[in-house]
Structure formats: structure tokens, C-alpha cells
mmCIF file of C-alpha atoms in Angstrom:
data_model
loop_
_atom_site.group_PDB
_atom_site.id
_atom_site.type_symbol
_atom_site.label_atom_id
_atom_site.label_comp_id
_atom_site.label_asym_id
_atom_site.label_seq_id
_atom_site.Cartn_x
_atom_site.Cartn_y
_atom_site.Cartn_z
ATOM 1 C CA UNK M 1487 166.741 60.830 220.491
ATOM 2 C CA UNK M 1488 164.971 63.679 222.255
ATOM 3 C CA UNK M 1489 165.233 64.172 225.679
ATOM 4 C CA UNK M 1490 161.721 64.023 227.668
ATOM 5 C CA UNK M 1491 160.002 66.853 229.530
ATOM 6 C CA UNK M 1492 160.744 66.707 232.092
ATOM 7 C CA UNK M 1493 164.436 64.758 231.667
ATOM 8 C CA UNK M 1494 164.536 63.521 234.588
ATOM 9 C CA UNK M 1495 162.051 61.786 237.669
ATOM 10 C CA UNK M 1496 163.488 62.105 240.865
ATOM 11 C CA UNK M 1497 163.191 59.216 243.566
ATOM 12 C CA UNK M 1498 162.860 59.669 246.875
ATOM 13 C CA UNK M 1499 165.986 60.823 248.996
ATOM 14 C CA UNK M 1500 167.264 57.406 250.640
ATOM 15 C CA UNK M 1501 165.019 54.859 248.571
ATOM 16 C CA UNK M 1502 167.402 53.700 245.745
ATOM 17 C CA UNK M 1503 165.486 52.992 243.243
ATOM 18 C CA UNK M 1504 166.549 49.711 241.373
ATOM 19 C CA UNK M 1505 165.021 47.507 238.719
ATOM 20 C CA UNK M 1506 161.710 49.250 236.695
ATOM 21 C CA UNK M 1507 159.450 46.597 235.487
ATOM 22 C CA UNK M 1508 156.599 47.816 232.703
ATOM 23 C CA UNK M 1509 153.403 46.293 232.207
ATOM 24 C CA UNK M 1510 152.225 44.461 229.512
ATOM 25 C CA UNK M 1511 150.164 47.201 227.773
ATOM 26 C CA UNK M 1512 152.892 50.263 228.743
ATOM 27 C CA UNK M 1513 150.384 51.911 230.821
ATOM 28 C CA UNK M 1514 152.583 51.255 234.228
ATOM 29 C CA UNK M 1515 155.843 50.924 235.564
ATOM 30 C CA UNK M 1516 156.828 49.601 238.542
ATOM 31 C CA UNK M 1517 160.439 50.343 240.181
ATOM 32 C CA UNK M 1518 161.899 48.634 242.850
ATOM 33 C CA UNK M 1519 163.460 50.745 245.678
ATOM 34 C CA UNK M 1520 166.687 48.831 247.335
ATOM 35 C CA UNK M 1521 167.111 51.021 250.144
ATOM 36 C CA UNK M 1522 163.960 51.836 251.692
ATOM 37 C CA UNK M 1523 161.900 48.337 250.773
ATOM 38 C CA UNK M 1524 159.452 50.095 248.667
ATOM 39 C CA UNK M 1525 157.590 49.800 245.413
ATOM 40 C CA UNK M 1526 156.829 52.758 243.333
ATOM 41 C CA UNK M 1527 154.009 52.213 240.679
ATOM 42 C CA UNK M 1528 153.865 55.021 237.952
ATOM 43 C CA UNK M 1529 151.546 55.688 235.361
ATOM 44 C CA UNK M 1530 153.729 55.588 231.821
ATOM 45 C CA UNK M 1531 152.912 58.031 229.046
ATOM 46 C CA UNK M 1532 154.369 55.989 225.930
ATOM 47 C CA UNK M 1533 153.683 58.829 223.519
ATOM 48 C CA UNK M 1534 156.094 61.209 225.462
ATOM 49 C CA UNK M 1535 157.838 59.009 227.657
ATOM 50 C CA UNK M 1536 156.160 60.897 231.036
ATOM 51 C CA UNK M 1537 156.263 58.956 234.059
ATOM 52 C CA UNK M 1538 154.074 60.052 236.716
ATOM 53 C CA UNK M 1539 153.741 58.707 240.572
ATOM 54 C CA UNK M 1540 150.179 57.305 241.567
ATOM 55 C CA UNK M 1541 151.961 54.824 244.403
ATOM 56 C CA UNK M 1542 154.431 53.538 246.706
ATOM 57 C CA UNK M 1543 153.633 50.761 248.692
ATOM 58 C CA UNK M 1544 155.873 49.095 251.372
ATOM 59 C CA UNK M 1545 156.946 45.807 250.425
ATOM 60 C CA UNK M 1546 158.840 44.704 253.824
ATOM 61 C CA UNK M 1547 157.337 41.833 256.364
ATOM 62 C CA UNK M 1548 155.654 42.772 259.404
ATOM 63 C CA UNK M 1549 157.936 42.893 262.058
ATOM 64 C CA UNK M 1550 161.243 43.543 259.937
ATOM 65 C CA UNK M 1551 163.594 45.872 261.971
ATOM 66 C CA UNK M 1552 166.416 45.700 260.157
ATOM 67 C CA UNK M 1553 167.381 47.595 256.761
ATOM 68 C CA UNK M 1554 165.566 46.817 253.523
ATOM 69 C CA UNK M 1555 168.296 45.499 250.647
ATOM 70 C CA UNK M 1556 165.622 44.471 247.932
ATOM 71 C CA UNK M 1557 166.995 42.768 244.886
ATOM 72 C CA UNK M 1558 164.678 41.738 242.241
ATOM 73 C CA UNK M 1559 161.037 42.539 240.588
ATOM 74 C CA UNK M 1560 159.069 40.633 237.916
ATOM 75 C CA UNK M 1561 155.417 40.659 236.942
ATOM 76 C CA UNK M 1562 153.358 38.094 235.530
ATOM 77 C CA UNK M 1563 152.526 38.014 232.138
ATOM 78 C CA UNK M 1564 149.107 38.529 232.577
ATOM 79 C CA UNK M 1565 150.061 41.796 234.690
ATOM 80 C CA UNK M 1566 147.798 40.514 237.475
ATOM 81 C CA UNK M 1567 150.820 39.468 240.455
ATOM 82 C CA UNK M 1568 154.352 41.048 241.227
ATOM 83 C CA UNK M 1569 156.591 39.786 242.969
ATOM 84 C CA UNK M 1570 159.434 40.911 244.938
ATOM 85 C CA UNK M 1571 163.062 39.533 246.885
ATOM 86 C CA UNK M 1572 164.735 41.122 249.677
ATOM 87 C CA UNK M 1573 167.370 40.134 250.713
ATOM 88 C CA UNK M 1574 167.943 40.644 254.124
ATOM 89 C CA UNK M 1575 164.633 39.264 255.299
ATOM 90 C CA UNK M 1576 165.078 36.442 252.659
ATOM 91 C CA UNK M 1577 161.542 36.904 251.674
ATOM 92 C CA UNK M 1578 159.710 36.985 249.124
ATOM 93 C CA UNK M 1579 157.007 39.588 248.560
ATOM 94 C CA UNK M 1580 153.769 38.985 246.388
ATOM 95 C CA UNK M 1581 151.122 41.978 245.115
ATOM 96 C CA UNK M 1582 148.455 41.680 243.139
ATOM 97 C CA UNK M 1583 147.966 44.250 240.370
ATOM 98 C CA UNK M 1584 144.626 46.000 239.473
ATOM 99 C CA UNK M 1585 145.596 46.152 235.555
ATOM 100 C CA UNK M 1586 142.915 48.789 235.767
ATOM 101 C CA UNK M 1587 144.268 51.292 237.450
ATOM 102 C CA UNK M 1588 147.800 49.787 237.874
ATOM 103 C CA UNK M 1589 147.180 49.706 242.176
ATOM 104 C CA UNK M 1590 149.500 47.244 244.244
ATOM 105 C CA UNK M 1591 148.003 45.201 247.077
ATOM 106 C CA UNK M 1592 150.090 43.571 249.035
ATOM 107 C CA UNK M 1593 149.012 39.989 249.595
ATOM 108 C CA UNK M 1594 151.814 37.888 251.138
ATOM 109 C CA UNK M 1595 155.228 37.354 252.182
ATOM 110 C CA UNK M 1596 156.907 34.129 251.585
ATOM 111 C CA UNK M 1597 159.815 33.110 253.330
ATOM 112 C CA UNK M 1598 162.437 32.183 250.639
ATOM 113 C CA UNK M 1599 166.630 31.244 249.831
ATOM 114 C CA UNK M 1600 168.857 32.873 252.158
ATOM 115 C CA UNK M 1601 169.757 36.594 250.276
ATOM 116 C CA UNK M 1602 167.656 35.698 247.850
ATOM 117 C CA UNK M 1603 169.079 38.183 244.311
ATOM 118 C CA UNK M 1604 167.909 37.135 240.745
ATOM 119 C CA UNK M 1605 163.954 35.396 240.252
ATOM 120 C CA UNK M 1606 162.535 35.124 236.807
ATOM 121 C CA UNK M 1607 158.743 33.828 235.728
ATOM 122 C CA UNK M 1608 158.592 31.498 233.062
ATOM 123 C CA UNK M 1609 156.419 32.799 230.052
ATOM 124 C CA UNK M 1610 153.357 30.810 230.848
ATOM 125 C CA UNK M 1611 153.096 32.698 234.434
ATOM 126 C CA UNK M 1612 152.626 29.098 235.984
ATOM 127 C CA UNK M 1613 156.321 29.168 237.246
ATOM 128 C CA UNK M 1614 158.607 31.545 239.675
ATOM 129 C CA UNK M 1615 162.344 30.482 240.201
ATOM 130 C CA UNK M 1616 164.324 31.847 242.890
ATOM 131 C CA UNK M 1617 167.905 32.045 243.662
ATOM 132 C CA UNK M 1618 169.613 32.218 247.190
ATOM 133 C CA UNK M 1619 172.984 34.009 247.094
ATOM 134 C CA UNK M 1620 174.040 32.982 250.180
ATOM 135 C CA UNK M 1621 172.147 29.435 250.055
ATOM 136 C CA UNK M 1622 173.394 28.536 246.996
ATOM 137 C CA UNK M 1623 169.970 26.883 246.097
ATOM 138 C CA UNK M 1624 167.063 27.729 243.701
ATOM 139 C CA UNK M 1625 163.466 27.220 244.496
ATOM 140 C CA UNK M 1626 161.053 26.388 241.845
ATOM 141 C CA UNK M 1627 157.479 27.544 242.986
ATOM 142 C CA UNK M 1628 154.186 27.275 241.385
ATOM 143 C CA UNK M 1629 151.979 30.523 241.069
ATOM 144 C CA UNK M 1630 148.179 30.105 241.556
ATOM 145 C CA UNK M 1631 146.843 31.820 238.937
ATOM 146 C CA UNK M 1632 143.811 33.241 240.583
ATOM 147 C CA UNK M 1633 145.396 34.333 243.646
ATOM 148 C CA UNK M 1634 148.948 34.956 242.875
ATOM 149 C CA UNK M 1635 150.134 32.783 245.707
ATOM 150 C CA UNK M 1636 153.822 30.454 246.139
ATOM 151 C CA UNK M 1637 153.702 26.904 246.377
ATOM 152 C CA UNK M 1638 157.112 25.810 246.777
ATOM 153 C CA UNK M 1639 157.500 22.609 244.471
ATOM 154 C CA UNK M 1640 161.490 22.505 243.887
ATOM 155 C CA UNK M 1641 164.882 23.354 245.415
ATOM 156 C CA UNK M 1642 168.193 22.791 243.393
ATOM 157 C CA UNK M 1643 171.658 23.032 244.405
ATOM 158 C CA UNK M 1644 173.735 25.443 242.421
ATOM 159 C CA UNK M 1645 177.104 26.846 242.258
ATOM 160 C CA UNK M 1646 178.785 29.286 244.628
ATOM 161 C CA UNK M 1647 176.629 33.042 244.590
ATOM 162 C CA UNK M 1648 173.788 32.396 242.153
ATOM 163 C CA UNK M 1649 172.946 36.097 241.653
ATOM 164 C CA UNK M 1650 170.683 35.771 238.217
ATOM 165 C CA UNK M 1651 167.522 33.633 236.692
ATOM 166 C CA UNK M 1652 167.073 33.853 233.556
ATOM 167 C CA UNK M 1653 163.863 31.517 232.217
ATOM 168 C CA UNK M 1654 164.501 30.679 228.449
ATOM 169 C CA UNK M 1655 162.152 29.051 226.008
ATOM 170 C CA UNK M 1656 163.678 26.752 223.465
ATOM 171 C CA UNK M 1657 162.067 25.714 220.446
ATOM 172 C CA UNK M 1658 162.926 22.187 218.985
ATOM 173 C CA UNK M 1659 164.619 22.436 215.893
ATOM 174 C CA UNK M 1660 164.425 19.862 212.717
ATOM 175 C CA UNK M 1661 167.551 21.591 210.919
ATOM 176 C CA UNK M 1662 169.718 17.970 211.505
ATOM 177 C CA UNK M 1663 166.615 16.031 210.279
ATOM 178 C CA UNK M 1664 166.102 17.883 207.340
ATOM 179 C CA UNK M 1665 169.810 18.283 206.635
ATOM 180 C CA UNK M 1666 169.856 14.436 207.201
ATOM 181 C CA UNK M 1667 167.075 13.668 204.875
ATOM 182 C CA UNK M 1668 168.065 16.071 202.077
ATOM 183 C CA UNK M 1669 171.538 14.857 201.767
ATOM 184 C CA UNK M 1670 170.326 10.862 201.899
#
């Protein structure tokens, strides 16, 4: 391992930078900022490992007074729609991407789970899960592919402080069947 040059990106004083999420192609990251409700979109050098700011974008509701406490970040596979949580506003935050240039736009804000913490999209891009800390409830929604936009389709109880979605894809396996037939 060699250390980059420079070592080290600073955040911003006060923002609290979180979860980084990197595109599809590893021409952009995007980070998360807890503290300050923002979204910082880099461009990513993969040959040296160079990060270098070309955004930050508020990701908050109109109207929000209170202090930002953001929790999760995930793209769509096709790199097209982000999508954010905070948790005190129990919202949900949706950007679209120009895969271009790596620009956020923010498009909407969809009320969500009380606290909402972990989200995950499912690998097809059709599906966005949500969980509610403090609601103890997921929310399945369904992502319009050309716009990016929630519909809300689902909501399961869960245990006490759901804090992570993980989506999983499990392939059927003939291993029994085979075993089965072989020993027969």
C-alpha cells in the first residue's frame, strides 16, 4: 500500500461526513454528511486514488429547522438516482445523477419511517427498502425508472431498532437434486 497524494481530503468543519457511495464506472463518489444534511459529490481519480470536490448540495426539506442527523446513501445501479435518509425529518431525499458529469439535482423529498437508518436497492434498481428505527417498520417502495421517484407499495413490521437493509440475491441451487439423483 502507498499512501495517496495528498493522504488525506478534509471535510468541511461541522459536516461529518458519513457513508461514501462510488459510482458504477469509479468516476464519482458521493459522501454523505451527518451533521450538516449535505451531499458532497467528488470526482474519483482511480489511477491515483485523488478525490477532488465538484459539489455539495443540500439534501434537507424545505422548511426543516431543526438539526440534520442523515443516516444512509445508496445509488441506483444504473447511477442515474440517489437517495438519501435523515433521520430527524424522517425523510427521504431523492437526486437524480447526471452520469455525465456526476451533478446532483435534487428532485424530491419523501416523507418516510420514523428515524429512518439503514435503506438498500435491490440489484434490479426497481426496489428501495427502508427501515424506521424508531417505527420499527420497513417500507418497500417502487422506483420509477425514468424519474427516480417513491411509490410506497409495502410496510412490514420488524423487530425492536431495525438499523440495517441489506438486499440479497439468492440463486436456487440443484445440489440436493443432483445429490438425490446420483446416489438413486
Amino acid at each position: 500500500l502507498v499512501p495517496n497524494d495528498p493522504p488525506v481530503i478534509l471535510g468541511r468543519p461541522g459536516s461529518g461526513p458519513r457513508h461514501p457511495v462510488f459510482s458504477s464506472d469509479n468516476r464519482f463518489v458521493y459522501c454523505l454528511n451527518e451533521l450538516d444534511g449535505s451531499i458532497d459529490a467528488f470526482a474519483f481519480d482511480a489511477q491515483c486514488g485523488a478525490l477532488a470536490l465538484k459539489q455539495t448540495i443540500n439534501m434537507m426539506p424545505p422548511g426543516f429547522d431543526d438539526k440534520p442527523w442523515t443516516a444512509e446513501l445508496r445509488l441506483r445501479p444504473d447511477g442515474r438516482f440517489l437517495y438519501a435518509t435523515d433521520r430527524r425529518s424522517s425523510t427521504l431525499a431523492v437526486l437524480a445523477v447526471d452520469t455525465a458529469s456526476g451533478g446532483l439535482t435534487l428532485i424530491d423529498h419523501v416523507p418516510t419511517e420514523i428515524q429512518p437508518r439503514g435503506m438498500d436497492i435491490d440489484p434490479s434498481g426497481r426496489w428501495l427498502v427502508v427501515a424506521g428505527q424508531r417505527s420499527a417498520h420497513v417500507t418497500v417502495y417502487a422506483i420509477d425508472p425514468a424519474s427516480g421517484c417513491l411509490r410506497a407499495c409495502q410496510r412490514h413490521e420488524t423487530g425492536k431498532d431495525p438499523i440495517c437493509v441489506e438486499i440479497v440475491t439468492i440463486q436456487p441451487s440443484n445440489t440436493l437434486r443432483s445429490n438425490a439423483i446420483s446416489s438413486a
